[in-house]
Structure formats: C-alpha cells, structure tokens
CSV table of C-alpha atoms in Angstrom, one decimal:
chain,number,residue,atom,x,y,z
A,1,MET,CA,86.5,-159.5,-71.3
A,2,SER,CA,87.0,-161.8,-68.8
A,3,ARG,CA,84.4,-160.3,-66.7
A,4,TYR,CA,82.3,-161.3,-69.4
A,5,LEU,CA,83.3,-164.5,-70.1
A,6,ARG,CA,83.2,-165.4,-66.2
A,7,GLN,CA,79.2,-164.3,-66.8
A,8,VAL,CA,79.0,-167.5,-69.3
A,9,TRP,CA,80.8,-169.7,-67.4
A,10,ALA,CA,78.5,-168.6,-63.8
A,11,LEU,CA,75.7,-169.1,-66.3
A,12,ALA,CA,76.3,-172.7,-67.5
A,13,ALA,CA,77.9,-173.8,-64.7
A,14,LYS,CA,74.1,-173.3,-63.1
A,15,ASP,CA,72.4,-174.7,-65.5
A,16,LEU,CA,75.0,-177.7,-65.7
A,17,ARG,CA,74.8,-178.0,-61.9
A,18,VAL,CA,71.2,-178.2,-61.6
A,19,GLU,CA,71.4,-180.5,-64.9
A,20,PHE,CA,73.5,-182.8,-62.5
A,21,ARG,CA,71.3,-183.3,-59.4
A,22,THR,CA,68.2,-183.5,-60.9
A,23,ARG,CA,69.6,-185.3,-64.0
A,24,GLU,CA,65.6,-184.7,-65.4
A,25,ARG,CA,66.7,-183.8,-69.3
A,26,PHE,CA,70.2,-186.3,-69.6
A,27,VAL,CA,67.8,-189.2,-68.6
A,28,ALA,CA,64.9,-188.8,-70.8
A,29,MET,CA,67.4,-187.7,-73.3
A,30,ALA,CA,69.0,-191.3,-72.8
A,31,ALA,CA,66.2,-192.7,-72.5
A,32,PHE,CA,65.1,-191.8,-76.2
A,33,VAL,CA,68.2,-192.7,-77.4
A,34,VAL,CA,68.6,-196.3,-76.4
A,35,LEU,CA,64.7,-196.7,-77.0
A,36,THR,CA,64.8,-195.4,-81.0
A,37,SER,CA,67.7,-197.5,-81.5
A,38,LEU,CA,65.9,-200.2,-80.1
A,39,LEU,CA,62.7,-199.3,-82.1
A,40,PHE,CA,64.9,-198.9,-85.4
A,41,ASN,CA,66.3,-202.5,-84.9
A,42,TYR,CA,63.2,-203.7,-85.5
A,43,ALA,CA,62.0,-201.4,-88.2
A,44,VAL,CA,64.7,-202.2,-90.1
A,45,ASP,CA,65.1,-205.3,-92.7
A,46,TRP,CA,68.7,-206.6,-91.6
A,47,THR,CA,68.6,-208.7,-94.4
A,48,LEU,CA,68.1,-206.3,-96.8
A,49,LEU,CA,70.5,-203.8,-95.3
A,50,ASN,CA,74.4,-203.4,-94.2
A,51,PRO,CA,73.4,-201.6,-90.5
A,52,ARG,CA,77.0,-199.9,-91.7
A,53,ASP,CA,75.1,-198.1,-94.6
A,54,ILE,CA,72.8,-196.1,-92.4
A,55,ALA,CA,74.3,-196.0,-89.4
A,56,SER,CA,75.0,-192.3,-90.1
A,57,ALA,CA,71.6,-191.8,-90.9
A,58,LEU,CA,70.5,-193.2,-87.3
A,59,ILE,CA,73.3,-191.2,-85.1
A,60,TRP,CA,72.5,-187.7,-86.7
A,61,MET,CA,68.4,-188.4,-87.3
A,62,ILE,CA,68.7,-190.2,-84.0
A,63,ILE,CA,70.7,-186.6,-82.0
A,64,VAL,CA,68.4,-184.1,-83.4
A,65,LEU,CA,64.9,-185.8,-82.5
A,66,GLY,CA,66.6,-187.0,-79.0
A,67,GLY,CA,68.0,-183.3,-79.1
A,68,LEU,CA,64.9,-181.6,-79.8
A,69,LEU,CA,63.5,-183.3,-76.5
A,70,GLY,CA,66.1,-181.9,-74.8
A,71,LEU,CA,66.2,-178.3,-76.2
A,72,GLY,CA,62.5,-177.7,-76.6
A,73,ARG,CA,62.6,-177.3,-72.3
A,74,THR,CA,65.6,-175.3,-72.4
A,75,PHE,CA,63.6,-172.6,-70.5
A,76,GLU,CA,61.3,-174.8,-68.6
A,77,LEU,CA,63.4,-174.1,-65.4
A,78,GLU,CA,63.1,-170.0,-65.8
A,79,LYS,CA,59.4,-170.4,-66.1
A,80,GLU,CA,58.8,-170.8,-62.1
A,81,ASP,CA,58.7,-168.7,-59.7
A,82,GLY,CA,59.9,-166.0,-62.1
A,83,ALA,CA,63.5,-167.2,-62.5
A,84,MET,CA,63.7,-165.7,-65.9
A,85,GLU,CA,62.7,-162.2,-64.8
A,86,GLY,CA,65.6,-162.5,-62.0
A,87,LEU,CA,68.1,-163.5,-64.5
A,88,LEU,CA,66.9,-160.2,-66.8
A,89,VAL,CA,67.3,-157.7,-63.9
A,90,ALA,CA,70.9,-159.7,-63.1
A,91,PRO,CA,73.6,-156.9,-64.6
A,92,LEU,CA,74.7,-158.8,-67.2
A,93,PRO,CA,74.0,-158.8,-70.9
A,94,ARG,CA,71.3,-160.8,-72.3
A,95,ASP,CA,73.7,-162.6,-74.9
A,96,ALA,CA,76.3,-164.2,-72.6
A,97,LEU,CA,72.8,-165.5,-71.1
A,98,PHE,CA,72.3,-167.2,-74.5
A,99,LEU,CA,76.2,-168.7,-75.0
A,100,GLY,CA,75.9,-169.8,-71.0
A,101,LYS,CA,72.3,-171.8,-72.3
A,102,VAL,CA,74.3,-172.7,-75.5
A,103,ILE,CA,77.4,-173.9,-73.8
A,104,ALA,CA,75.5,-175.9,-70.9
A,105,ASN,CA,73.4,-177.5,-74.0
A,106,CYS,CA,76.1,-178.4,-75.9
A,107,VAL,CA,77.3,-180.6,-72.8
A,108,LEU,CA,74.3,-181.8,-72.5
A,109,LEU,CA,74.3,-183.0,-75.8
A,110,GLY,CA,77.9,-183.7,-76.5
A,111,LEU,CA,77.1,-186.7,-73.4
A,112,VAL,CA,74.0,-187.8,-75.1
A,113,GLU,CA,76.2,-188.3,-78.2
A,114,VAL,CA,78.6,-190.0,-76.3
A,115,LEU,CA,75.9,-192.3,-76.0
A,116,ALA,CA,74.1,-192.3,-79.5
A,117,VAL,CA,77.3,-193.5,-80.6
A,118,LEU,CA,78.6,-196.1,-78.1
A,119,VAL,CA,74.7,-198.0,-78.3
A,120,VAL,CA,74.5,-197.9,-82.2
A,121,SER,CA,78.2,-199.7,-82.5
A,122,LEU,CA,76.5,-201.8,-79.7
A,123,PHE,CA,73.6,-202.4,-81.6
A,124,PHE,CA,74.2,-202.9,-85.0
A,125,GLN,CA,78.2,-204.0,-85.2
A,126,VAL,CA,79.2,-200.4,-86.3
A,127,ASP,CA,82.8,-199.3,-86.3
A,128,PHE,CA,83.7,-195.9,-84.9
A,129,THR,CA,87.6,-196.6,-83.7
A,130,GLN,CA,89.1,-196.2,-87.1
A,131,ASN,CA,88.2,-192.8,-88.1
A,132,TRP,CA,86.9,-191.4,-84.9
A,133,LEU,CA,89.0,-188.3,-84.3
A,134,ALA,CA,87.3,-186.5,-87.5
A,135,ILE,CA,83.7,-188.4,-86.6
A,136,GLY,CA,83.9,-186.0,-83.4
A,137,ALA,CA,84.9,-183.5,-85.0
A,138,VAL,CA,82.2,-183.4,-87.5
A,139,LEU,CA,79.7,-184.1,-84.4
A,140,LEU,CA,81.4,-181.0,-82.5
A,141,VAL,CA,80.7,-179.0,-85.0
A,142,GLY,CA,77.7,-179.1,-86.0
A,143,THR,CA,76.4,-179.7,-82.0
A,144,ILE,CA,77.3,-176.2,-82.1
A,145,GLY,CA,75.0,-175.0,-84.9
A,146,PHE,CA,72.3,-177.4,-83.7
A,147,VAL,CA,72.6,-176.5,-80.3
A,148,SER,CA,72.7,-171.7,-80.7
A,149,LEU,CA,69.5,-172.6,-83.5
A,150,GLY,CA,67.7,-174.6,-80.8
A,151,THR,CA,68.4,-172.9,-78.7
A,152,LEU,CA,67.5,-169.0,-79.6
A,153,PHE,CA,63.9,-170.9,-81.3
A,154,SER,CA,63.2,-172.6,-77.8
A,155,GLY,CA,63.3,-169.8,-76.5
A,156,ILE,CA,60.7,-168.4,-79.0
A,157,THR,CA,58.8,-171.3,-78.5
A,158,ALA,CA,59.1,-171.4,-74.7
A,159,GLY,CA,57.2,-167.8,-74.8
A,160,THR,CA,54.1,-169.5,-77.2
A,161,ARG,CA,50.7,-171.2,-75.8
A,162,MET,CA,51.9,-174.1,-78.5
A,163,GLY,CA,55.1,-174.9,-76.4
A,164,GLU,CA,57.6,-177.1,-78.0
A,165,THR,CA,55.3,-178.9,-80.3
A,166,LEU,CA,56.5,-175.6,-82.5
A,167,LEU,CA,60.1,-176.3,-82.4
A,168,PRO,CA,60.2,-178.9,-85.0
A,169,VAL,CA,58.8,-176.6,-86.9
A,170,LEU,CA,60.6,-173.7,-86.7
A,171,LEU,CA,63.4,-175.5,-86.4
A,172,PHE,CA,64.0,-178.3,-88.8
A,173,PRO,CA,64.0,-176.5,-91.9
A,174,LEU,CA,66.6,-174.8,-90.9
A,175,LEU,CA,68.3,-177.7,-90.1
A,176,VAL,CA,69.1,-179.3,-94.1
A,177,PRO,CA,72.9,-177.5,-94.2
A,178,LEU,CA,73.3,-179.4,-90.7
A,179,VAL,CA,71.9,-183.0,-91.3
A,180,ALA,CA,72.9,-182.5,-94.9
A,181,PHE,CA,76.9,-181.6,-94.4
A,182,GLY,CA,76.9,-183.6,-91.2
A,183,ALA,CA,75.7,-187.2,-91.5
A,184,SER,CA,77.5,-187.5,-95.3
A,185,SER,CA,81.1,-186.5,-93.9
A,186,THR,CA,79.9,-189.1,-90.9
A,187,ALA,CA,79.2,-191.6,-93.8
A,188,SER,CA,82.2,-191.5,-95.3
A,189,LEU,CA,84.3,-191.5,-92.3
A,190,LEU,CA,82.4,-194.9,-91.6
A,191,ALA,CA,83.2,-196.3,-94.8
A,192,GLY,CA,87.1,-195.8,-94.2
A,193,PHE,CA,87.7,-192.8,-96.6
A,194,PRO,CA,90.5,-190.5,-95.0
A,195,PRO,CA,89.5,-187.4,-93.4
A,196,ALA,CA,91.0,-185.4,-95.8
A,197,VAL,CA,88.0,-185.9,-97.8
A,198,VAL,CA,85.3,-184.4,-95.5
A,199,TYR,CA,87.5,-181.3,-95.0
A,200,GLY,CA,85.0,-178.9,-97.5
A,201,SER,CA,81.7,-180.8,-96.1
A,202,LEU,CA,83.8,-179.8,-92.5
A,203,ARG,CA,84.2,-176.0,-94.3
A,204,ILE,CA,80.9,-175.5,-94.6
A,205,LEU,CA,79.3,-177.1,-91.2
A,206,ALA,CA,81.6,-174.7,-89.7
A,207,ALA,CA,80.2,-171.6,-91.5
A,208,PHE,CA,76.7,-173.0,-91.0
A,209,SER,CA,77.1,-173.7,-87.3
A,210,ILE,CA,79.5,-169.7,-86.9
A,211,LEU,CA,76.2,-167.8,-88.5
A,212,ALA,CA,73.5,-169.8,-86.1
A,213,LEU,CA,75.7,-168.8,-83.4
A,214,VAL,CA,76.2,-165.6,-84.7
A,215,SER,CA,73.0,-164.5,-85.5
A,216,GLY,CA,71.8,-166.5,-82.4
A,217,VAL,CA,74.0,-164.0,-79.7
A,218,GLY,CA,72.7,-160.8,-82.1
A,219,LEU,CA,69.3,-161.5,-82.0
A,220,PHE,CA,68.1,-163.7,-78.3
A,221,ARG,CA,67.9,-160.4,-76.7
A,222,PHE,CA,64.5,-159.0,-78.9
A,223,ILE,CA,63.5,-162.6,-77.3
A,224,VAL,CA,63.4,-162.0,-73.7
A,225,GLU,CA,63.0,-158.5,-73.4
A,226,GLU,CA,60.3,-157.5,-71.6
B,1,MET,CA,49.9,-143.4,-95.9
B,2,SER,CA,46.1,-142.8,-95.0
B,3,LEU,CA,43.1,-145.3,-95.0
B,4,ARG,CA,41.5,-143.7,-98.6
B,5,SER,CA,44.7,-143.8,-100.9
B,6,ILE,CA,45.7,-147.6,-99.7
B,7,ARG,CA,41.9,-148.1,-101.0
B,8,GLN,CA,42.8,-146.8,-104.6
B,9,SER,CA,46.4,-148.4,-104.5
B,10,VAL,CA,44.9,-151.8,-104.3
B,11,LEU,CA,41.8,-150.9,-106.7
B,12,ILE,CA,44.2,-149.4,-109.2
B,13,LEU,CA,47.1,-152.1,-108.5
B,14,GLY,CA,44.8,-155.1,-108.5
B,15,PHE,CA,43.3,-154.2,-112.1
B,16,LEU,CA,46.4,-153.8,-113.4
B,17,GLY,CA,47.9,-157.2,-112.1
B,18,VAL,CA,44.3,-158.7,-112.4
B,19,SER,CA,44.6,-157.2,-116.5
B,20,LEU,CA,48.4,-158.1,-116.4
B,21,THR,CA,47.8,-161.4,-115.3
B,22,LEU,CA,44.9,-162.2,-118.5
B,23,LEU,CA,47.5,-161.0,-121.3
B,24,PHE,CA,50.4,-163.1,-120.1
B,25,HIS,CA,48.1,-166.6,-119.9
B,26,TRP,CA,47.3,-165.1,-123.6
B,27,MET,CA,50.5,-164.9,-124.7
B,28,VAL,CA,51.6,-168.1,-122.8
B,29,PHE,CA,48.7,-170.2,-124.5
B,30,PHE,CA,48.7,-168.3,-127.8
B,31,TRP,CA,51.3,-166.5,-128.5
B,32,VAL,CA,55.0,-167.2,-127.5
B,33,SER,CA,56.8,-170.3,-129.7
B,34,THR,CA,56.8,-173.5,-128.5
B,35,GLU,CA,60.8,-174.3,-127.2
B,36,ALA,CA,62.4,-176.8,-129.5
B,37,THR,CA,63.5,-179.8,-127.4
B,38,LEU,CA,61.0,-179.5,-124.3
B,39,GLY,CA,58.2,-179.0,-126.5
B,40,ILE,CA,54.6,-177.4,-124.9
B,41,SER,CA,55.5,-178.4,-121.5
B,42,GLN,CA,58.5,-175.8,-121.3
B,43,ARG,CA,55.0,-173.0,-121.3
B,44,ILE,CA,55.0,-174.0,-117.8
B,45,PHE,CA,58.4,-172.1,-117.3
B,46,TYR,CA,57.0,-168.8,-117.4
B,47,ILE,CA,54.6,-169.5,-114.5
B,48,HIS,CA,56.9,-171.6,-112.8
B,49,VAL,CA,59.9,-169.1,-112.6
B,50,ALA,CA,57.3,-165.8,-112.0
B,51,GLY,CA,55.5,-167.6,-109.0
B,52,MET,CA,59.1,-168.2,-107.7
B,53,TRP,CA,60.2,-164.9,-108.7
B,54,THR,CA,57.3,-162.9,-106.9
B,55,GLY,CA,57.5,-165.3,-103.6
B,56,MET,CA,61.5,-164.9,-103.5
B,57,LEU,CA,61.1,-160.5,-104.0
B,58,ALA,CA,58.0,-161.0,-100.7
B,59,PHE,CA,60.4,-162.8,-98.8
B,60,ILE,CA,62.8,-160.1,-99.2
B,61,VAL,CA,60.4,-157.9,-98.6
B,62,VAL,CA,59.8,-160.0,-94.5
B,63,ALA,CA,63.3,-159.9,-94.3
B,64,VAL,CA,63.1,-156.3,-94.7
B,65,CYS,CA,61.0,-155.7,-92.9
B,66,SER,CA,61.4,-157.8,-89.9
B,67,ALA,CA,65.3,-156.1,-89.7
B,68,MET,CA,63.9,-152.9,-89.4
B,69,TYR,CA,61.2,-153.4,-86.8
B,70,LEU,CA,63.5,-155.1,-84.7
B,71,TRP,CA,65.3,-151.8,-84.7
B,72,LEU,CA,62.9,-148.8,-85.4
B,73,ARG,CA,59.8,-150.3,-83.2
B,74,ASP,CA,57.3,-149.4,-86.2
B,75,ASP,CA,54.0,-151.0,-86.1
B,76,ARG,CA,54.0,-150.5,-90.2
B,77,LEU,CA,57.0,-152.2,-90.8
B,78,ASP,CA,55.2,-155.6,-89.1
B,79,GLN,CA,51.9,-155.4,-90.1
B,80,ILE,CA,53.5,-154.8,-93.8
B,81,GLY,CA,56.0,-158.1,-92.8
B,82,ARG,CA,52.7,-160.3,-92.2
B,83,ALA,CA,51.6,-158.8,-95.3
B,84,ALA,CA,54.1,-159.6,-97.7
B,85,ALA,CA,54.8,-163.2,-96.2
B,86,GLU,CA,51.3,-164.5,-96.8
B,87,GLY,CA,51.7,-162.8,-100.2
B,88,GLY,CA,55.0,-165.0,-100.5
B,89,LEU,CA,53.3,-168.1,-99.6
B,90,VAL,CA,50.7,-167.5,-102.5
B,91,PHE,CA,53.2,-167.1,-104.6
B,92,PHE,CA,55.6,-169.9,-103.5
B,93,ALA,CA,52.8,-172.5,-103.5
B,94,VAL,CA,52.1,-171.5,-107.1
B,95,GLY,CA,55.6,-171.9,-108.2
B,96,LEU,CA,55.6,-175.2,-106.1
B,97,THR,CA,52.8,-176.6,-107.8
B,98,ALA,CA,53.5,-175.6,-111.4
B,99,GLY,CA,57.5,-177.0,-110.7
B,100,PRO,CA,56.8,-180.7,-110.6
B,101,LEU,CA,54.3,-180.7,-112.7
B,102,TRP,CA,57.0,-179.4,-115.1
B,103,ALA,CA,59.6,-182.0,-113.9
B,104,ARG,CA,57.3,-184.7,-114.8
B,105,LEU,CA,57.2,-183.7,-118.1
B,106,ALA,CA,60.8,-182.6,-118.7
B,107,TRP,CA,62.8,-184.7,-115.8
B,108,GLY,CA,60.2,-187.5,-115.5
B,109,THR,CA,59.8,-187.4,-112.4
B,110,TRP,CA,57.4,-185.9,-109.8
B,111,TRP,CA,59.5,-184.4,-106.9
B,112,THR,CA,63.6,-184.6,-106.8
B,113,TRP,CA,66.0,-183.7,-103.8
B,114,GLU,CA,67.2,-181.0,-106.3
B,115,PRO,CA,68.3,-178.4,-103.9
B,116,ARG,CA,67.1,-175.3,-105.1
B,117,LEU,CA,63.6,-177.4,-105.2
B,118,THR,CA,64.2,-178.8,-101.9
B,119,LEU,CA,65.5,-175.5,-100.5
B,120,SER,CA,61.8,-173.4,-102.1
B,121,LEU,CA,59.9,-175.9,-99.8
B,122,LEU,CA,61.9,-174.9,-96.9
B,123,ALA,CA,61.6,-171.5,-97.1
B,124,TRP,CA,58.2,-171.9,-97.6
B,125,PHE,CA,57.4,-174.1,-94.7
B,126,ILE,CA,59.7,-171.4,-92.0
B,127,TYR,CA,57.1,-168.5,-93.2
B,128,ILE,CA,54.6,-171.0,-92.3
B,129,GLY,CA,56.0,-170.5,-89.1
B,130,TYR,CA,56.6,-167.0,-89.4
B,131,LEU,CA,52.5,-166.9,-89.4
B,132,LEU,CA,52.2,-169.4,-86.9
B,133,VAL,CA,53.8,-167.8,-83.9
B,134,ARG,CA,52.1,-164.6,-84.0
B,135,GLY,CA,48.6,-166.7,-83.4
B,136,ALA,CA,50.8,-168.9,-80.6
B,137,THR,CA,51.5,-165.7,-78.3
B,138,GLU,CA,49.6,-164.4,-75.9
B,139,ASN,CA,50.8,-160.8,-76.0
B,140,PRO,CA,50.6,-159.8,-79.8
B,141,GLU,CA,53.9,-157.4,-79.3
B,142,LYS,CA,55.6,-160.7,-78.2
B,143,GLY,CA,54.5,-162.6,-81.1
B,144,LYS,CA,55.5,-159.6,-83.6
B,145,THR,CA,59.0,-159.7,-82.1
B,146,PHE,CA,59.2,-163.4,-82.8
B,147,ALA,CA,58.0,-163.2,-86.1
B,148,ALA,CA,60.8,-160.5,-86.6
B,149,VAL,CA,63.7,-162.8,-85.1
B,150,ILE,CA,62.2,-165.8,-87.6
B,151,GLY,CA,62.4,-163.6,-90.4
B,152,VAL,CA,65.9,-162.6,-90.0
B,153,ILE,CA,67.1,-165.6,-89.8
B,154,ALA,CA,65.2,-166.9,-92.8
B,155,ALA,CA,66.6,-164.0,-94.6
B,156,VAL,CA,70.0,-166.0,-94.2
B,157,ASN,CA,68.4,-169.0,-95.9
B,158,ILE,CA,67.2,-167.0,-98.7
B,159,PRO,CA,71.1,-166.8,-100.3
B,160,LEU,CA,71.7,-170.3,-99.6
B,161,ILE,CA,68.9,-171.0,-101.7
B,162,HIS,CA,70.2,-169.1,-104.6
B,163,VAL,CA,73.9,-170.1,-104.1
B,164,SER,CA,73.1,-173.9,-103.5
B,165,VAL,CA,72.1,-174.5,-107.6
B,166,LEU,CA,76.0,-173.6,-107.7
B,167,TRP,CA,77.2,-175.6,-104.9
B,168,PHE,CA,75.5,-179.2,-105.7
B,169,ARG,CA,75.4,-180.7,-108.9
B,170,SER,CA,71.9,-181.1,-109.8
B,171,LEU,CA,69.0,-181.4,-112.4
B,172,HIS,CA,68.2,-178.0,-112.3
B,173,PRO,CA,68.7,-175.5,-115.4
B,174,GLU,CA,71.5,-172.8,-115.0
B,175,PRO,CA,69.8,-169.3,-114.9
B,176,VAL,CA,68.7,-168.2,-118.5
B,177,VAL,CA,67.8,-164.6,-117.5
B,178,VAL,CA,70.0,-163.0,-115.0
B,179,ARG,CA,73.5,-164.0,-116.6
B,180,GLN,CA,76.6,-162.0,-117.1
B,181,ASP,CA,76.4,-162.0,-121.2
B,182,GLY,CA,72.9,-161.1,-122.1
B,183,PRO,CA,69.5,-163.4,-121.2
B,184,ALA,CA,69.7,-166.7,-123.2
B,185,LEU,CA,66.1,-166.2,-124.4
B,186,PRO,CA,64.6,-165.1,-127.8
B,187,PRO,CA,62.6,-162.1,-127.8
B,188,ASP,CA,59.0,-163.3,-127.8
B,189,MET,CA,59.7,-166.0,-124.9
B,190,LEU,CA,61.8,-163.1,-122.9
B,191,ILE,CA,58.5,-160.7,-123.1
B,192,THR,CA,56.7,-163.4,-122.2
B,193,MET,CA,58.7,-163.9,-119.1
B,194,LEU,CA,58.9,-160.0,-118.5
B,195,THR,CA,55.1,-159.4,-118.7
B,196,ALA,CA,54.5,-162.7,-116.6
B,197,LEU,CA,57.1,-161.0,-113.5
B,198,LEU,CA,55.1,-157.3,-114.1
B,199,ALA,CA,51.8,-158.8,-113.3
B,200,TRP,CA,52.3,-161.1,-111.0
B,201,THR,CA,55.1,-158.4,-109.1
B,202,ILE,CA,52.1,-155.7,-109.4
B,203,LEU,CA,49.7,-158.3,-107.9
B,204,LEU,CA,51.9,-159.0,-105.1
B,205,PHE,CA,51.9,-155.1,-104.4
B,206,ALA,CA,48.1,-155.1,-104.7
B,207,LEU,CA,47.7,-158.2,-102.7
B,208,VAL,CA,50.3,-156.5,-99.9
B,209,LEU,CA,48.7,-152.8,-100.0
B,210,LEU,CA,45.5,-154.9,-99.4
B,211,ARG,CA,46.5,-156.8,-96.2
B,212,TYR,CA,48.4,-154.2,-94.5
B,213,GLY,CA,45.1,-152.0,-95.0
B,214,ALA,CA,43.2,-154.3,-93.3
B,215,ALA,CA,46.3,-155.1,-91.2
B,216,ARG,CA,45.4,-151.0,-90.0
B,217,LEU,CA,41.9,-151.3,-89.5
B,218,GLU,CA,42.0,-153.9,-87.1
B,219,ALA,CA,44.9,-152.1,-85.3
B,220,ARG,CA,42.0,-149.7,-85.1
B,221,ALA,CA,39.2,-151.3,-84.4
B,222,GLU,CA,41.5,-152.7,-81.7
B,223,GLU,CA,42.3,-149.1,-80.1
B,224,LEU,CA,38.6,-148.3,-80.1
B,225,ALA,CA,37.1,-151.1,-78.2
B,226,LEU,CA,40.0,-150.6,-75.8
B,227,ASP,CA,38.9,-147.1,-75.4
B,228,GLN,CA,35.5,-148.3,-75.6
B,229,GLY,CA,36.3,-150.6,-72.4
B,230,THR,CA,37.6,-147.8,-70.4
B,231,THR,CA,35.2,-145.6,-70.5
B,232,THR,CA,32.7,-147.3,-69.8
C-alpha cells in the first residue's frame, strides 16, 4: 500500500514540479479568472442586482470554465516525445497514474479557486470571511468530483481529433449535480446561514465526488491502453 | 446471428412495430376516453411517456453493452451499443419534444427546470457525446473504448434521473403506471399506454437490429477492402 501511495505521490509531484517551473497552466487559468470577473463587472447592471446574490454563481461558473481550461491540457505534456508510452511502460498500476494526475490537478485548481474567491470578494465587495471554513469544505469536496471527471474525460479528448473542444460536451452534462448543490450551498453560506443548513447538500456533493473518483479509478485503464 | 436472419427479423419487427404504432395513434386520437381535469391535452401523455421509456430502455442497452464491451472486447457488443444509442436518441427526442408541448398546456410554460426533464435533456447530450467521440478518433478501436467508457459513466446518470423526482420538489407528476398499489390509470388509458410502449419497444428493436446489421456489413466491407489492399 505504501508503495502504491509513493507511486501516486511521485507522479503528482512530477506534474506539480513541471507546473511550478513552467507555470503555463496556472498563469492561463489565473488570467482567465481575473479577466472573466472583470468582464462580468461590465456584463451585469449592479443597480439592479446585489453582488452578494450572484456571487456564488459567479464563483462556480468561473471555476468550472477556468478549470476546463486547465483540465483540458492534463495530458498535453505526455503527448510530446512519447512521454505517455514512457509512463505506461513504467512498472506502476494505471490507476496510480490517474490518481497522481487528479491530485496534481486538484492542487492546481485549488490555487485557482483561492484566487477566484479573492478576486470576487475584491471586485464585488463580497464577504467570504463569515463562513469561510464551510465554504472551503464545499469547494474542496466539489473540486475532487470535478477534477476526477475532468481528468478522465481529458484523457479521452486528448486521444481525439477534436481535442479540447469535445471536453465541455462530454463533461458539462455530468456536472449538473455538482453545480446545483455546490452553488446553492455556497449561496446559503454567503447569505449568513449556519453551516448546518448545507450538510444535506454537502453529503450529496460528497457522494457525487466519490462516485466520480471511483469510476475514474476503475475506467482510466481502458482509456490509456494501447 | 447471420445477416439473413437479421434481415428477416428487421422486416418482421419493423412491420409489427409500425402497425402497432398506427394502432396506438388511432387509440390515442379516437378510442381512449378524455381525462377529466387536463382535458384533451392529456392524450400527449401516451406519446411522451412511450418515447421516454423507450429511450430509457435503449440507454440501458447502451450501458450494458458498454460495460460488457470493456470486459469482453467483442465488436458485436459495440455495434449493438452504437445502434441502441442512435435509437435512444430518436425516441428521447420524441419524448423531449412532446413533453414541452404538453407542459405548455398543462403547466402553462414550454420549459421548466424540472429535474427529471432537465436530466433527460442532459442524458440526450451525453449520448450525443457518446456518438461524437467515435467519429473524432483516428483509431476506431480507441473510439469504441472511449464510447464504452462514456456509456458506463452515463449509466450512473440514469438512476439519478429516476430518483431526482424524489430528491427535488417539482411540478412533474408522480409515477402513475409503476407503483406499489397497482396502476392508477383507468383500464382504457392503461391499455393505450401499454400498446404505445409495446409498439415503440418493438420498433426500437427493429431499428437497433437494422443498424446492427448495417454495422456488420460495414465491418465486412472494410475487411474485404483490407484484403484487397494486401493482395494487390
């Protein structure tokens, strides 16, 4: 077991190290988050809407769209120089490869989410401090499900001619439970309700994420086989 | 199944399915009694429900074939899955078209974010993806595997469609045919409903077999072309 965990960690660390040195995906996602928020400012008439009412919708849509940008390039690195073949002949289980990718993507998307929350609170004067722990928990649980499905489908789209354009078609229909329960519980928390109000939604989110992670672990081997 | 028996089955099932479809349309328009509160618009119910049920059945076939394809790697399973996905899309499209028409009259709105309706639309898009992914891969074997993976993940979604009506409070009526204390429909409505279900289930099998036979022929044509390429 510890050997398996070491393998997963080695793969995640490799991806994070590459990302830390190039910062390609993070810079693209971070710029996307800031610029989308900026465009939203001009798209919405703030005399008609209270920023707090749509803050959770903004956060979740920015995360989903920005996340899509980064998740779509999960296997971009492996396309070059036969790196994928190199990983596949390495003596490690295929699900370890998947979990490594999921962990690296979760860390990356987590950083982007922190930035998204900061930007939305700065631009639209939304106060996240009140229920910050519960909001963080909702985002964390949702991220695991989103990244699991996104990484799995990214493996599929990387093998197609359509590439990243196909990713939203495959991914978005399955994200509905995530966005529905994630955004609604974030909205309740932002409105100042006690965290106990969202436990039901959080449980459904957790069930969704566990299901996504387990199906990813089970199905990933079929996607990368030769 | 040989190609000849496929062709015969398609003819028989197709004839039966089309005849029963004509019969149940006659029943819907002229025979069945009008529902008291909803009036004449309730007659859409037979078409809407039959379309949704048949579509759902097709997608269960896709799910089973996908899972079994990943396990057994038999091309026939993939061909049946693809045929069923195409058939399911057609029947779901009928159900999804009839639904809003009825909703406009019964609820006063074309579309509502009712969970079961929404999830049916999403299921429809998932199977669009299931078919798209095949066309977009250079290696057909890879496309089959990708599609099967999507089919299995989508299968997780189908039960969610069914229970969502219980999870969320909604406008959508409670089940009237499958319930613990027996159907809540008057006998003539139930007979019409069951005829509609039977007609379209048979029609679905005819369509699936037709597409399956075509896929088999395509595969054989490709083999022959390959043989020719190697010998000359």
